[in-house]
Tab-separated table of C-alpha atoms in Angstrom:
chain	number	residue	atom	x	y	z
A	97	PRO	CA	-8.478	3.326	-12.823
A	98	GLU	CA	-7.940	6.928	-11.763
A	99	PRO	CA	-7.447	7.093	-8.155
A	100	THR	CA	-7.511	10.555	-6.398
A	101	THR	CA	-7.646	9.326	-2.570
A	102	GLY	CA	-5.637	7.005	-0.331
A	103	LEU	CA	-8.597	4.498	-0.402
A	104	GLU	CA	-8.694	4.552	-3.949
A	105	VAL	CA	-5.021	3.961	-4.521
A	106	LYS	CA	-5.370	0.946	-2.108
A	107	PHE	CA	-7.895	-0.620	-4.488
A	108	SER	CA	-6.530	0.538	-7.732
A	109	HIS	CA	-4.557	-2.252	-9.421
A	110	ARG	CA	-3.179	0.108	-11.958
A	111	HIS	CA	-1.664	2.398	-9.375
A	112	THR	CA	-0.507	-0.283	-7.274
A	113	ALA	CA	1.229	-1.835	-10.096
A	114	ALA	CA	2.887	1.514	-10.911
A	115	MET	CA	4.026	1.765	-7.305
A	116	ALA	CA	5.686	-1.605	-7.357
A	117	LEU	CA	7.268	-0.919	-10.708
A	118	SER	CA	8.684	2.339	-9.309
A	119	GLY	CA	10.022	0.502	-6.350
A	120	ASP	CA	7.724	1.856	-3.582
A	121	GLN	CA	6.991	-0.398	-0.613
A	122	THR	CA	3.479	-1.108	-1.496
A	123	SER	CA	3.276	-2.677	2.047
A	124	ASP	CA	3.624	0.886	3.518
A	125	PRO	CA	0.241	2.201	4.552
A	126	ALA	CA	1.568	5.805	4.681
A	127	LEU	CA	1.913	5.593	0.703
A	128	TYR	CA	-1.956	5.295	0.299
A	129	ASP	CA	-2.736	8.902	0.315
A	130	GLU	CA	-3.730	11.838	-1.867
A	131	LYS	CA	-0.088	12.738	-2.390
A	132	THR	CA	0.630	9.215	-3.791
A	133	ALA	CA	-2.520	9.203	-6.033
A	134	SER	CA	-1.261	12.420	-7.840
A	135	ARG	CA	2.399	11.896	-7.981
A	136	PRO	CA	3.062	12.778	-11.723
A	137	ASP	CA	5.533	9.887	-12.196
A	138	LEU	CA	2.924	7.299	-10.827
A	139	VAL	CA	0.054	8.932	-12.911
A	140	ALA	CA	2.050	8.661	-16.127
A	141	LEU	CA	3.211	4.986	-15.338
A	142	ARG	CA	-0.375	3.854	-14.282
A	143	GLY	CA	-1.634	5.136	-17.686
A	144	LYS	CA	0.501	2.547	-19.293
A	145	VAL	CA	-0.786	-0.328	-17.187
A	146	THR	CA	-3.455	-2.425	-18.412
A	147	VAL	CA	-5.334	-4.787	-15.987
A	148	SER	CA	-7.471	-7.765	-17.202
A	149	GLY	CA	-9.056	-11.000	-15.490
A	150	ASP	CA	-8.141	-14.381	-16.751
A	151	ASP	CA	-10.458	-17.221	-15.551
A	152	ALA	CA	-7.584	-19.804	-16.338
A	153	ILE	CA	-5.409	-18.653	-13.402
A	154	GLY	CA	-6.226	-19.198	-9.782
A	155	PRO	CA	-7.672	-16.286	-7.521
A	156	ASN	CA	-4.270	-15.758	-5.965
A	157	GLU	CA	-2.223	-15.867	-8.917
A	158	THR	CA	-0.930	-12.863	-10.850
A	159	GLN	CA	0.652	-12.739	-14.203
A	160	LEU	CA	2.757	-9.648	-15.212
A	161	THR	CA	3.986	-8.697	-18.634
A	162	VAL	CA	6.335	-5.713	-18.957
A	163	HIS	CA	7.239	-4.184	-22.384
A	164	LEU	CA	10.312	-2.187	-22.167
A	165	SER	CA	11.172	0.646	-24.653
A	166	ASP	CA	14.065	-1.374	-26.267
A	167	GLY	CA	11.487	-4.105	-27.174
A	168	THR	CA	12.509	-6.436	-24.253
A	169	VAL	CA	9.458	-8.386	-22.946
A	170	ILE	CA	9.544	-9.578	-19.098
A	171	ARG	CA	6.876	-12.043	-18.054
A	172	GLU	CA	6.468	-13.098	-14.486
A	173	GLN	CA	3.679	-15.296	-12.808
A	174	ARG	CA	3.413	-15.631	-9.111
A	175	ASP	CA	0.795	-17.378	-6.635
A	176	MET	CA	0.446	-15.030	-3.874
A	177	ALA	CA	-0.822	-17.790	-1.553
A	178	ILE	CA	2.513	-19.368	-1.505
A	179	PRO	CA	4.818	-17.606	1.145
A	180	ASN	CA	8.235	-16.384	0.142
A	181	SER	CA	10.676	-19.394	0.278
A	182	ASP	CA	13.343	-17.084	1.585
A	183	LEU	CA	12.056	-17.054	5.188
A	184	LYS	CA	14.254	-14.311	6.547
A	185	ASP	CA	12.938	-12.037	3.656
A	186	GLN	CA	9.414	-13.113	4.425
A	187	TRP	CA	9.912	-12.304	8.245
A	188	ASN	CA	11.299	-8.941	7.471
A	189	LYS	CA	8.447	-7.984	4.927
A	190	LEU	CA	5.936	-9.157	7.604
A	191	GLU	CA	7.696	-7.289	10.447
A	192	ARG	CA	7.939	-4.020	8.446
A	193	LYS	CA	4.063	-4.317	7.746
A	194	PHE	CA	3.349	-5.057	11.393
A	195	ARG	CA	5.518	-1.985	12.558
A	196	ALA	CA	3.655	0.294	10.200
A	197	LEU	CA	0.281	-0.925	11.288
A	198	ALA	CA	0.833	-1.751	14.883
A	199	THR	CA	2.994	1.263	15.994
A	200	PRO	CA	0.290	4.023	15.756
A	201	LEU	CA	-2.179	1.808	17.854
A	202	ILE	CA	-0.144	0.335	20.592
A	203	GLY	CA	3.217	2.408	20.524
A	204	GLU	CA	6.729	1.642	19.804
A	205	ALA	CA	7.525	-0.234	22.884
A	206	ASN	CA	4.571	-2.333	22.781
A	207	THR	CA	5.345	-3.195	18.896
A	208	GLU	CA	8.698	-4.054	19.584
A	209	ARG	CA	7.600	-6.437	22.427
A	210	ALA	CA	5.143	-8.149	20.481
A	211	ILE	CA	7.838	-8.688	17.660
A	212	THR	CA	10.031	-10.125	20.044
A	213	ILE	CA	7.459	-12.393	21.663
A	214	VAL	CA	6.487	-13.732	18.197
A	215	ALA	CA	10.181	-14.398	17.201
A	216	GLU	CA	10.285	-16.617	20.509
A	217	LEU	CA	6.683	-18.024	20.322
A	218	GLU	CA	7.556	-21.658	19.829
A	219	GLN	CA	9.587	-21.499	23.241
A	220	ARG	CA	6.638	-19.971	25.033
A	221	ASP	CA	3.927	-21.676	27.096
A	222	SER	CA	1.529	-18.903	26.553
A	223	ILE	CA	0.475	-16.204	24.297
A	224	GLN	CA	-0.784	-13.914	27.230
A	225	ASP	CA	2.275	-11.621	26.845
A	226	LEU	CA	1.666	-11.022	23.264
A	227	LEU	CA	-2.028	-10.522	24.032
A	228	ASP	CA	-0.977	-7.960	26.693
A	229	ALA	CA	1.452	-6.083	24.378
A	230	CYS	CA	-1.125	-5.945	21.531
A	231	ALA	CA	-4.058	-4.791	23.870
A	232	LYS	CA	-2.177	-1.599	25.042
A	233	ARG	CA	-3.276	1.501	23.474
A	234	VAL	CA	-1.116	4.724	22.995
């Protein structure tokens, strides 16, 4: 509930909810650090977040209720197992996350190469080029 390290931030539902409500890209691995854990705006917001389980919803579902200061209540429910219906938006999110995770390991050029290959995957006879791009170490 009160993370102080990047790893604790990663597994804190309260802190991750605060990050999402603040507009932070929760898919950005660079945000999971001690600086984010102690950011005053997030610490204050996570103090207002309550997390509870509910056996009535599925394991991949989330229900969110936000109470605004003017009395407005916003409720949303989402099954995270269902991909975004906007395929371009879904691609952009996955590409952004892949870049963030892959670039430090295989370098920018191989990351770009892998993204291009995946975009053309249905026209390819083999995934060997993809495997080669991902196997390169920086």
